[in-house]
Amino acid sequence: MIKFIFKTAFQNLGTKKLFTFASICTIACSVFIFCIFFSVVTNIRTFIHTIETTIGIQVFFDEELNEEEIKQIANSNFLTEDVKSMRYISSNEAWEYFKKEYFNDRDELAKAFEGDNPLANSSSYEILLYNISKQEEYVNYIKTIKGVRQVNYSSSLINVLTNINLGISYFSFVLMFILIIIAIILISNTIAVASQYRKNECEIMKLIGATNFMIRSPFVIGGLLMGFFGSIIPLLVIYLLYNYIVNIVLEKTHLILSILRPVSIEYFIFDMASISLGVSMFVCGFVSYITINRHTDV
Amino acid sequence: MILFKNVNVKYEKDKYAIKDFSLHINEGEFVFIVGKTGAGKSTILKLLTRELKPNSGTIRVFKHNLDSIKNSKLPYYRRKLGIVFQNFRLLNDRSVFDNVAFAQEIIGVSSFKIKKRVIKVLNLVGLRNKYKKFPRELSGGEQQKVAIARAIINKPDILLADEPTGNLDEVSTNEIIDLLLHVNEMGTTVVVITHDLHLVSRLNKRVIRINDGNIISDTIGLDEELTEYINVN
Ligand SMILES: Nc1ncnc2c1ncn2[C@@H]1O[C@H](COP(=O)(O)OP(=O)(O)O)[C@@H](O)[C@H]1O
Ligand SMILES: [Mg+2]
């Protein structure tokens, strides 16, 4: 019986190849756009998260203040409910870090500055917030505090990323919405045409004593199959091309920053595939079910 | 076990296709229903398959009351019927084997059993060696045999045949009738709709003659008027 339902389902799709093909292509396009959207958004969100957790706000103080006074100012003013952590960085520590990072521990270069810390008086506080979106507000607050000389933070990058994120989400949703509507119309037509073509067969089935389930399920299975193939094809394409595309994009846009690594596809392919397959098969199955119920009765 | 009581059918307003129609057919009978085109023969068949509900009157088949039978029960009632349609109604894109197997597949028989039964039934109708052929590769008589094979494979209690010999030559007609008689001998009630009076006159079976949706005679063999009619022609 299951064999029969599947056999008939494939026959239904086979009789109107062009309709079936068009439906699958439209579903594939929607899923493809969804996958691109999903990949980009996942990456940007991970970037933002990385920035949030690794790049903090750096606060520098008036030069005449000593360590005691600085710590005093920080402890009494900096800790708000938005602050996740804050850390005192002495000028010596900053210099050590600088040497390591830029001179690559090449002693001869560092020796040039021997005994003379060029970063003296630049002890600072590094502050991490829970939520990067609070940053602007927080920085403005810090700037008003007496003794604070300068505040460094990466506002522009975050703003750009957030805006890209929003833009891509908006654009993808509009495009996906249009494509899903087209897909629904096409699937509905494919099923309607197939059921018209199979009218004789359905009538004979009915009179021989087939249940409605038996008559209709091949069409619903047909819809599910279209949803399945419409998803699995773009998912495979994305899976195979992801690394290649990511490398090209990074090279072209010079976005290669040491801390901003692209997310590997294995990390999110499962979520992406479940959502794509789940939604497209549900929509296709549902549309087929509605269509075939309207076209056959006992 | 087939009972029509005061059945009326109107397709259009004030125009009866079947009018105050009452009929009783017993288990195991072989019955011809004869009448001119438009007399209402096919309508009777559609009432029996419950493709059509009467405007009034009751129809009972076995224990089923066809007025009140639920839609969910209908498929199971129909499985007790075997139907041979007026114009074969085979599935042209499936082989002879698949056309016959189809009837079993849709009621959920396992493919192993299906294979055995299809071969048996094709043997019975004499088409065993043509099981791979498609309907268009068969003669009209052979197509009708496939249709009969499909109708009897589910072992129906009643076999309904609407003009089963309509477009067939004499040899094929006789083969089809022999088949139907054989099925009847095995215990199935057979109802054959036809307008082939020569065929009916050769067999001494119950003949129900209808005209304008009414029974005008119910005899064993042809009634006098029709006997005279075919003697003249
Ligand atoms: N679907 C229909 N719609 C309207 N009238 C119909 C329909 N089917 C049959 N009729 C009419 O009902 C009468 C009986 O038809 P039918 O049972 O098909 O006759 P038969 O099979 O004896 O030739 C005829 O007058 C026919 O025109
Ligand atoms: Mg007729």
Coordinates of C-alpha atoms and ligand atoms in Angstrom, one line a residue:
Chain A
M1 CA 0.0 0.0 0.0
I2 CA 2.8 2.4 0.9
K3 CA 4.6 1.3 -2.3
F4 CA 1.4 2.0 -4.2
I5 CA 1.0 5.5 -2.8
F6 CA 4.6 6.4 -3.6
K7 CA 4.5 4.9 -7.0
T8 CA 1.3 6.9 -7.8
A9 CA 2.9 10.0 -6.2
F10 CA 5.8 9.8 -8.6
Q11 CA 3.5 9.1 -11.5
N12 CA 1.5 12.2 -10.6
L13 CA 4.6 14.4 -10.6
G14 CA 5.8 12.7 -13.8
T15 CA 2.7 13.4 -15.8
K16 CA 3.2 17.1 -15.6
K17 CA 6.9 17.4 -15.7
L18 CA 7.1 21.1 -16.5
F19 CA 4.8 22.1 -13.6
T20 CA 6.7 19.9 -11.2
F21 CA 10.0 21.2 -12.4
A22 CA 8.8 24.9 -12.1
S23 CA 7.4 24.2 -8.6
I24 CA 10.6 22.5 -7.4
C25 CA 12.7 25.4 -8.9
T26 CA 10.7 28.0 -7.1
I27 CA 10.9 26.2 -3.8
A28 CA 14.6 25.7 -4.4
C29 CA 15.0 29.5 -5.0
S30 CA 13.2 30.4 -1.8
V31 CA 15.2 27.9 0.2
F32 CA 18.4 29.0 -1.4
I33 CA 17.7 32.6 -0.5
F34 CA 16.8 31.5 3.0
C35 CA 20.1 29.6 3.3
I36 CA 22.1 32.6 2.2
F37 CA 20.2 34.8 4.6
F38 CA 20.7 32.2 7.3
S39 CA 24.5 31.9 6.7
V40 CA 25.1 35.6 6.5
V41 CA 23.0 36.4 9.6
T42 CA 24.6 33.6 11.6
N43 CA 28.1 34.9 10.6
I44 CA 27.2 38.5 11.5
R45 CA 25.7 37.5 14.8
T46 CA 28.7 35.5 15.6
F47 CA 30.9 38.5 14.6
I48 CA 28.9 40.7 16.9
H49 CA 29.1 38.2 19.6
T50 CA 32.9 37.9 19.2
I51 CA 33.2 41.7 19.3
E52 CA 31.0 41.9 22.3
T53 CA 33.0 39.3 24.3
T54 CA 36.5 40.3 23.2
I55 CA 36.6 43.9 22.2
G56 CA 35.7 46.1 25.1
I57 CA 35.5 49.7 25.8
Q58 CA 38.8 51.2 26.7
V59 CA 38.8 54.1 29.2
F60 CA 41.9 56.3 29.6
F61 CA 42.3 58.8 32.4
D62 CA 43.8 62.2 33.0
E63 CA 47.6 61.9 33.1
E64 CA 48.1 63.4 36.5
L65 CA 46.0 60.7 38.2
N66 CA 47.8 57.8 39.9
E67 CA 46.7 54.2 40.1
E68 CA 44.9 54.6 43.4
E69 CA 42.9 57.5 42.1
I70 CA 42.0 55.8 38.9
K71 CA 40.8 52.7 40.7
Q72 CA 38.8 54.9 43.0
I73 CA 37.1 56.6 40.1
A74 CA 36.4 53.3 38.3
N75 CA 35.0 51.4 41.3
S76 CA 32.7 54.2 42.3
N77 CA 31.4 55.1 38.9
F78 CA 31.9 52.4 36.2
L79 CA 29.9 49.5 37.6
T80 CA 26.3 49.8 36.2
E81 CA 24.0 46.9 35.6
D82 CA 25.1 46.8 32.0
V83 CA 28.7 45.9 32.8
K84 CA 29.8 42.4 32.6
S85 CA 33.4 42.8 33.6
M86 CA 36.0 45.4 34.0
R87 CA 39.7 45.1 34.3
Y88 CA 42.5 47.5 35.2
I89 CA 45.4 47.5 32.7
S90 CA 48.5 49.2 34.0
S91 CA 50.8 51.0 31.6
N92 CA 53.4 48.3 32.0
E93 CA 51.0 45.6 31.1
A94 CA 49.9 47.6 28.1
W95 CA 53.5 48.0 27.0
E96 CA 54.2 44.3 27.3
Y97 CA 51.1 43.5 25.3
F98 CA 52.1 46.1 22.7
K99 CA 55.6 44.7 22.4
K100 CA 54.4 41.2 22.0
E101 CA 51.8 42.1 19.4
Y102 CA 53.7 44.6 17.2
F103 CA 57.4 43.7 17.7
N104 CA 56.6 40.1 17.7
D105 CA 58.9 39.7 20.6
R106 CA 61.8 40.8 18.5
D107 CA 64.0 42.1 21.3
E108 CA 66.2 44.4 19.2
L109 CA 63.3 46.6 18.4
A110 CA 62.0 46.6 21.9
K111 CA 65.4 47.4 23.2
A112 CA 65.3 50.8 21.4
F113 CA 62.7 51.8 24.0
E114 CA 64.7 50.2 26.9
G115 CA 63.9 51.7 30.3
D116 CA 61.4 54.1 28.8
N117 CA 57.8 53.0 28.6
P118 CA 56.3 55.1 25.8
L119 CA 52.9 54.2 27.1
A120 CA 53.6 55.6 30.6
N121 CA 50.5 57.3 32.0
S122 CA 48.3 55.3 29.7
S123 CA 47.0 52.9 32.3
S124 CA 43.4 52.1 31.4
Y125 CA 40.3 50.2 32.2
E126 CA 38.9 47.6 29.8
I127 CA 35.2 47.2 30.2
L128 CA 32.9 44.5 28.7
L129 CA 29.2 45.0 28.5
Y130 CA 26.5 42.3 28.5
N131 CA 24.9 43.8 25.5
I132 CA 26.7 45.7 22.8
S133 CA 23.6 47.8 21.9
K134 CA 23.9 49.5 25.2
Q135 CA 27.4 50.6 24.3
E136 CA 26.7 54.1 22.9
E137 CA 24.6 55.0 25.9
Y138 CA 27.2 53.7 28.3
V139 CA 30.1 55.5 26.6
N140 CA 28.3 58.8 26.8
Y141 CA 27.8 58.2 30.5
I142 CA 31.5 57.4 31.1
K143 CA 32.6 60.5 29.2
T144 CA 30.7 62.7 31.7
I145 CA 32.8 61.3 34.6
K146 CA 35.5 63.6 35.9
G147 CA 39.0 62.3 35.4
V148 CA 38.2 60.4 32.2
R149 CA 40.3 61.6 29.3
Q150 CA 39.4 59.4 26.4
V151 CA 37.1 56.5 25.6
N152 CA 37.9 54.1 22.8
Y153 CA 35.3 51.8 21.3
S154 CA 34.4 50.2 18.0
S155 CA 31.2 51.9 17.4
S156 CA 31.3 52.1 13.6
L157 CA 32.0 48.4 12.9
I158 CA 29.2 47.3 15.1
N159 CA 26.8 49.8 13.6
V160 CA 27.8 48.7 10.1
L161 CA 27.3 45.0 11.0
T162 CA 24.0 45.7 12.7
N163 CA 22.8 47.6 9.7
I164 CA 23.9 45.0 7.2
N165 CA 22.2 42.4 9.3
L166 CA 18.9 44.4 9.3
G167 CA 19.2 45.1 5.6
I168 CA 19.8 41.5 4.7
S169 CA 17.0 40.3 6.9
Y170 CA 14.6 42.7 5.4
F171 CA 15.6 42.1 1.8
S172 CA 15.6 38.3 2.2
F173 CA 12.2 38.3 3.9
V174 CA 10.6 40.3 1.1
L175 CA 12.1 38.1 -1.5
M176 CA 11.3 34.9 0.3
F177 CA 7.7 36.0 0.8
I178 CA 7.2 36.7 -2.9
L179 CA 8.8 33.4 -3.8
I180 CA 6.8 31.5 -1.3
I181 CA 3.6 32.9 -2.7
I182 CA 4.7 32.0 -6.2
A183 CA 5.7 28.5 -5.0
I184 CA 2.3 28.0 -3.3
I185 CA 0.5 29.0 -6.6
L186 CA 2.7 26.7 -8.6
I187 CA 2.4 23.7 -6.2
S188 CA -1.4 24.2 -6.1
N189 CA -1.6 24.3 -9.9
T190 CA 0.7 21.2 -10.2
I191 CA -1.5 19.2 -7.9
A192 CA -4.7 20.5 -9.5
V193 CA -3.5 19.7 -13.0
A194 CA -2.3 16.3 -11.9
S195 CA -5.6 15.5 -10.2
Q196 CA -7.5 16.7 -13.3
Y197 CA -5.3 14.4 -15.4
R198 CA -6.0 11.6 -12.9
K199 CA -9.7 12.3 -12.6
N200 CA -10.6 9.1 -14.4
E201 CA -8.3 7.1 -12.2
C202 CA -9.6 8.7 -9.0
E203 CA -13.2 8.0 -10.0
I204 CA -12.4 4.4 -10.7
M205 CA -10.5 4.1 -7.4
K206 CA -13.5 5.6 -5.6
L207 CA -15.9 3.1 -7.2
I208 CA -13.7 0.1 -6.5
G209 CA -13.7 1.1 -2.9
A210 CA -10.6 3.2 -2.2
T211 CA -10.8 5.4 0.8
N212 CA -10.3 9.1 0.5
F213 CA -7.0 8.6 2.2
M214 CA -5.9 6.2 -0.5
I215 CA -7.0 8.5 -3.2
R216 CA -5.6 11.7 -1.8
S217 CA -2.4 10.7 -0.1
P218 CA -0.4 10.2 -3.4
F219 CA -1.1 13.9 -4.1
V220 CA 0.0 15.0 -0.6
I221 CA 3.1 12.7 -0.8
G222 CA 3.7 14.3 -4.2
G223 CA 3.6 17.8 -2.6
L224 CA 5.9 16.6 0.2
L225 CA 8.4 15.2 -2.4
M226 CA 8.4 18.5 -4.2
G227 CA 9.1 20.2 -0.9
F228 CA 11.9 17.7 -0.1
F229 CA 13.7 18.0 -3.4
G230 CA 13.1 21.8 -3.5
S231 CA 15.0 22.0 -0.2
I232 CA 17.6 19.3 -0.4
I233 CA 19.1 20.7 -3.7
P234 CA 19.8 24.2 -2.5
L235 CA 21.0 22.8 0.8
L236 CA 23.5 20.6 -0.9
V237 CA 24.7 23.5 -3.1
I238 CA 25.2 25.7 -0.1
Y239 CA 27.0 23.0 1.8
L240 CA 29.4 22.3 -1.1
L241 CA 30.0 26.0 -2.0
Y242 CA 30.0 27.6 1.4
N243 CA 33.7 27.6 2.1
Y244 CA 34.6 28.6 -1.4
I245 CA 32.2 31.6 -1.3
V246 CA 33.2 32.7 2.1
N247 CA 36.9 32.9 1.1
I248 CA 36.0 34.9 -2.0
V249 CA 33.9 37.3 0.0
L250 CA 36.6 37.8 2.7
E251 CA 39.3 38.4 0.1
K252 CA 37.3 40.8 -1.9
T253 CA 36.1 42.9 1.1
H254 CA 39.4 42.7 3.1
L255 CA 37.3 41.8 6.1
I256 CA 40.0 39.4 7.3
L257 CA 40.4 40.4 10.8
S258 CA 42.1 38.0 13.1
I259 CA 39.3 37.8 15.5
L260 CA 36.5 37.7 12.9
R261 CA 36.6 34.1 11.6
P262 CA 33.8 32.9 9.4
V263 CA 31.6 30.4 11.1
S264 CA 32.1 26.9 9.8
I265 CA 29.1 25.4 8.0
E266 CA 29.0 22.4 10.2
Y267 CA 28.2 24.6 13.1
F268 CA 24.8 25.7 11.7
I269 CA 23.9 23.3 8.8
F270 CA 21.8 21.2 11.0
D271 CA 19.6 24.1 12.1
M272 CA 19.4 25.5 8.7
A273 CA 18.5 22.2 7.1
S274 CA 15.9 21.3 9.6
I275 CA 14.2 24.7 9.2
S276 CA 14.4 24.6 5.4
L277 CA 13.1 21.0 5.1
G278 CA 10.6 21.4 7.8
V279 CA 9.0 24.6 6.5
S280 CA 9.1 23.7 2.8
M281 CA 7.7 20.2 3.3
F282 CA 5.0 21.5 5.7
V283 CA 4.0 24.2 3.3
C284 CA 4.0 21.9 0.2
G285 CA 2.2 19.1 2.0
F286 CA -0.4 21.5 3.3
V287 CA -1.0 23.3 0.0
S288 CA -1.3 19.9 -1.7
Y289 CA -3.7 18.7 0.9
I290 CA -6.0 21.7 0.6
T291 CA -5.9 21.6 -3.2
I292 CA -6.7 17.9 -3.5
N293 CA -9.5 18.1 -1.0
R294 CA -11.0 20.8 -3.1
H295 CA -10.7 18.6 -6.2
T296 CA -11.9 15.2 -5.0
D297 CA -14.8 14.0 -2.9
V298 CA -16.5 10.7 -2.2
Chain B
M1 CA -30.6 -8.7 -1.0
I2 CA -30.8 -5.9 -3.5
L3 CA -34.0 -4.0 -2.7
F4 CA -35.4 -0.9 -4.4
K5 CA -38.5 0.5 -2.8
N6 CA -40.5 3.4 -4.5
V7 CA -37.3 5.0 -5.7
N8 CA -37.4 8.4 -7.6
V9 CA -34.6 10.1 -9.3
K10 CA -34.7 13.5 -10.9
Y11 CA -31.7 14.9 -12.6
E12 CA -33.7 18.0 -13.6
K13 CA -36.8 19.5 -12.3
D14 CA -40.1 17.6 -13.0
K15 CA -38.2 15.1 -15.2
Y16 CA -37.9 11.7 -13.6
A17 CA -35.1 9.5 -14.8
I18 CA -36.4 6.8 -12.4
K19 CA -40.0 6.9 -11.2
D20 CA -41.5 5.0 -8.3
F21 CA -39.1 2.1 -9.0
S22 CA -39.3 -1.1 -6.9
L23 CA -37.2 -4.2 -7.5
H24 CA -36.0 -7.1 -5.6
I25 CA -33.0 -9.2 -6.6
N26 CA -32.0 -12.3 -4.6
E27 CA -28.5 -13.6 -3.7
G28 CA -26.9 -15.6 -6.5
E29 CA -29.3 -14.5 -9.3
F30 CA -28.2 -13.6 -12.8
V31 CA -30.3 -10.7 -14.0
F32 CA -30.5 -8.7 -17.3
I33 CA -31.7 -5.2 -17.3
V34 CA -32.9 -4.2 -20.8
G35 CA -34.4 -1.0 -22.2
K36 CA -33.9 1.7 -24.8
T37 CA -31.3 4.4 -24.5
G38 CA -32.4 6.9 -21.9
A39 CA -34.6 4.4 -20.2
G40 CA -32.7 4.8 -16.9
K41 CA -30.5 1.7 -16.9
S42 CA -27.3 3.4 -16.0
T43 CA -29.0 5.4 -13.4
I44 CA -30.0 2.2 -11.6
L45 CA -26.3 1.2 -11.6
K46 CA -25.3 4.6 -10.2
L47 CA -27.8 4.2 -7.4
L48 CA -26.3 0.8 -6.5
T49 CA -22.8 2.2 -6.4
R50 CA -24.1 5.2 -4.4
E51 CA -22.6 7.6 -7.0
L52 CA -26.1 9.0 -6.9
K53 CA -28.6 9.4 -4.1
P54 CA -32.3 9.0 -4.9
N55 CA -34.6 12.0 -4.4
S56 CA -36.9 9.7 -2.5
G57 CA -37.4 6.0 -1.7
T58 CA -35.1 3.5 -0.1
I59 CA -32.4 1.2 -1.5
R60 CA -31.0 -1.6 0.6
V61 CA -28.1 -3.8 -0.4
F62 CA -27.2 -6.6 2.1
K63 CA -27.5 -4.9 5.5
H64 CA -26.6 -1.5 4.1
N65 CA -29.2 1.2 3.8
L66 CA -27.8 3.4 1.0
D67 CA -29.6 6.5 2.1
S68 CA -28.0 6.6 5.5
I69 CA -24.7 4.9 4.8
K70 CA -21.8 7.1 6.2
N71 CA -19.2 8.5 3.8
S72 CA -16.5 6.7 5.9
K73 CA -18.3 3.4 5.4
L74 CA -18.9 3.8 1.7
P75 CA -15.5 2.5 0.5
Y76 CA -16.1 -0.7 2.4
Y77 CA -19.6 -1.1 1.0
R78 CA -18.2 -0.6 -2.5
R79 CA -15.6 -3.3 -2.0
K80 CA -18.5 -5.8 -2.1
L81 CA -19.3 -4.7 -5.6
G82 CA -17.5 -5.4 -8.8
I83 CA -18.1 -3.0 -11.6
V84 CA -17.6 -3.4 -15.3
F85 CA -18.1 0.0 -16.9
Q86 CA -19.8 0.9 -20.1
N87 CA -16.5 1.8 -21.9
F88 CA -14.0 -0.4 -20.0
R89 CA -12.4 2.5 -18.2
L90 CA -9.0 1.0 -18.0
L91 CA -5.9 3.0 -17.0
N92 CA -4.2 3.5 -20.3
D93 CA -0.8 4.2 -18.8
R94 CA -0.6 1.0 -16.9
S95 CA -0.1 -2.6 -18.1
V96 CA -2.8 -5.3 -17.9
F97 CA -1.2 -6.7 -14.8
D98 CA -1.1 -3.3 -13.1
N99 CA -4.7 -2.5 -14.1
V100 CA -5.9 -5.6 -12.4
A101 CA -3.5 -5.3 -9.4
F102 CA -4.7 -1.8 -8.9
A103 CA -8.0 -3.0 -7.5
Q104 CA -6.2 -5.0 -4.9
E105 CA -3.6 -2.3 -4.2
I106 CA -6.1 0.3 -3.2
I107 CA -7.7 -2.0 -0.6
G108 CA -4.3 -2.7 0.9
V109 CA -3.5 -6.3 -0.1
S110 CA 0.2 -7.2 0.2
S111 CA 2.1 -7.3 -3.1
F112 CA 3.0 -11.0 -2.7
K113 CA -0.7 -12.0 -2.5
I114 CA -1.6 -9.5 -5.3
K115 CA 0.8 -11.2 -7.7
K116 CA -0.6 -14.7 -7.1
R117 CA -4.2 -13.5 -7.4
V118 CA -3.7 -11.4 -10.5
I119 CA -2.1 -14.4 -12.3
K120 CA -5.0 -16.6 -11.2
V121 CA -7.6 -14.1 -12.4
L122 CA -5.8 -13.4 -15.7
N123 CA -5.8 -17.2 -16.2
L124 CA -9.5 -17.2 -15.7
V125 CA -10.2 -14.6 -18.3
G126 CA -7.6 -16.1 -20.7
L127 CA -5.1 -13.2 -20.7
R128 CA -2.3 -14.7 -18.7
N129 CA 0.3 -14.3 -21.5
K130 CA -0.7 -10.7 -22.2
Y131 CA -0.1 -9.3 -18.7
K132 CA 2.7 -7.0 -19.9
K133 CA 0.6 -5.4 -22.6
F134 CA -1.0 -2.0 -22.4
P135 CA -4.7 -1.4 -23.1
R136 CA -4.1 0.2 -26.5
E137 CA -2.4 -3.0 -27.6
L138 CA -5.5 -5.1 -26.9
S139 CA -8.7 -5.7 -28.9
G140 CA -12.0 -4.4 -27.4
G141 CA -12.9 -7.9 -26.2
E142 CA -9.6 -8.3 -24.5
Q143 CA -9.9 -4.9 -22.9
Q144 CA -13.3 -5.9 -21.5
K145 CA -11.8 -9.1 -20.1
V146 CA -9.2 -7.0 -18.3
A147 CA -12.1 -4.9 -16.9
I148 CA -13.9 -8.0 -15.8
A149 CA -10.7 -9.3 -14.2
R150 CA -10.3 -6.1 -12.3
A151 CA -14.0 -6.2 -11.2
I152 CA -13.8 -9.8 -9.9
I153 CA -10.4 -9.9 -8.3
N154 CA -11.7 -8.5 -5.0
K155 CA -14.2 -11.4 -4.9
P156 CA -17.3 -9.1 -5.0
D157 CA -20.7 -10.3 -3.8
I158 CA -22.4 -8.5 -6.6
L159 CA -21.0 -8.0 -10.1
L160 CA -22.5 -5.0 -12.0
A161 CA -21.9 -4.7 -15.7
D162 CA -23.1 -1.8 -17.8
E163 CA -23.3 -2.7 -21.5
P164 CA -20.3 -5.1 -21.2
T165 CA -20.7 -6.2 -24.8
G166 CA -21.6 -2.8 -26.2
N167 CA -18.9 -2.5 -28.8
L168 CA -17.9 -6.1 -29.2
D169 CA -18.2 -8.6 -32.1
E170 CA -20.2 -11.8 -31.6
V171 CA -17.2 -14.0 -30.7
S172 CA -16.0 -11.6 -28.0
T173 CA -19.6 -11.1 -26.8
N174 CA -20.0 -14.8 -26.2
E175 CA -16.7 -15.0 -24.4
I176 CA -17.6 -12.2 -22.1
I177 CA -21.0 -13.7 -21.4
D178 CA -19.5 -17.1 -20.7
L179 CA -17.2 -15.3 -18.2
L180 CA -20.1 -13.6 -16.5
L181 CA -22.0 -16.9 -16.3
H182 CA -18.9 -18.5 -14.8
V183 CA -18.6 -15.8 -12.2
N184 CA -22.3 -16.3 -11.4
E185 CA -21.8 -20.1 -11.0
M186 CA -19.2 -19.4 -8.4
G187 CA -21.8 -17.7 -6.3
T188 CA -21.7 -14.0 -7.2
T189 CA -24.9 -12.2 -8.0
V190 CA -24.6 -10.7 -11.5
V191 CA -26.6 -7.8 -12.9
V192 CA -26.0 -7.1 -16.6
I193 CA -27.3 -4.0 -18.3
T194 CA -27.6 -4.5 -22.1
H195 CA -29.7 -3.6 -25.1
D196 CA -28.5 -6.7 -27.0
L197 CA -31.8 -8.6 -27.2
H198 CA -30.4 -11.4 -29.3
L199 CA -27.9 -12.1 -26.5
V200 CA -30.6 -12.0 -23.9
S201 CA -32.9 -14.3 -25.9
R202 CA -30.3 -17.0 -26.1
L203 CA -30.0 -17.3 -22.3
N204 CA -32.9 -18.3 -20.2
K205 CA -32.3 -15.7 -17.4
R206 CA -34.4 -13.2 -15.5
V207 CA -35.0 -10.1 -17.7
I208 CA -36.1 -6.8 -16.2
R209 CA -37.3 -4.4 -18.9
I210 CA -37.5 -0.8 -18.1
N211 CA -38.8 2.2 -20.0
D212 CA -39.0 5.8 -18.9
G213 CA -37.7 4.9 -15.5
N214 CA -40.3 2.2 -14.8
I215 CA -40.3 -1.6 -14.9
I216 CA -42.6 -2.7 -17.7
S217 CA -41.9 -6.4 -17.5
D218 CA -40.0 -8.8 -15.2
T219 CA -39.8 -12.3 -16.8
I220 CA -37.6 -15.3 -17.2
G221 CA -36.4 -14.9 -20.8
L222 CA -37.7 -12.1 -23.0
D223 CA -41.3 -11.0 -22.7
E224 CA -43.8 -11.6 -25.5
E225 CA -43.5 -8.2 -27.1
L226 CA -39.7 -8.4 -27.3
T227 CA -39.7 -12.0 -28.5
E228 CA -41.9 -10.9 -31.3
Y229 CA -39.8 -7.9 -31.9
I230 CA -36.6 -9.9 -32.4
N231 CA -38.3 -12.5 -34.5
V232 CA -39.3 -9.8 -36.9
N233 CA -35.9 -8.2 -37.1
Ligands
LIG1 N1 -26.1 13.5 -15.3 C1 -27.3 13.7 -15.9 N2 -27.8 14.9 -15.9 C2 -29.1 15.1 -16.5 N3 -29.8 14.1 -17.0 C3 -29.3 12.8 -17.0 C4 -28.0 12.6 -16.5 N4 -27.7 11.3 -16.6 C5 -28.8 10.7 -17.2 N5 -29.7 11.7 -17.5 C6 -31.1 11.4 -18.1 O1 -31.7 10.4 -17.3 C7 -32.4 9.5 -18.2 C8 -31.8 8.1 -17.9 O2 -30.5 8.0 -18.3 P1 -29.6 6.7 -18.2 O3 -29.9 6.1 -16.9 O4 -28.2 7.1 -18.5 O5 -30.2 5.9 -19.3 P2 -29.7 4.5 -20.0 O6 -28.4 4.1 -19.4 O7 -30.8 3.6 -19.9 O8 -29.4 4.9 -21.5 C9 -32.1 10.0 -19.6 O9 -33.2 10.8 -20.0 C10 -30.9 10.9 -19.4 O10 -31.0 11.9 -20.4
MG2 MG -26.4 3.8 -20.1

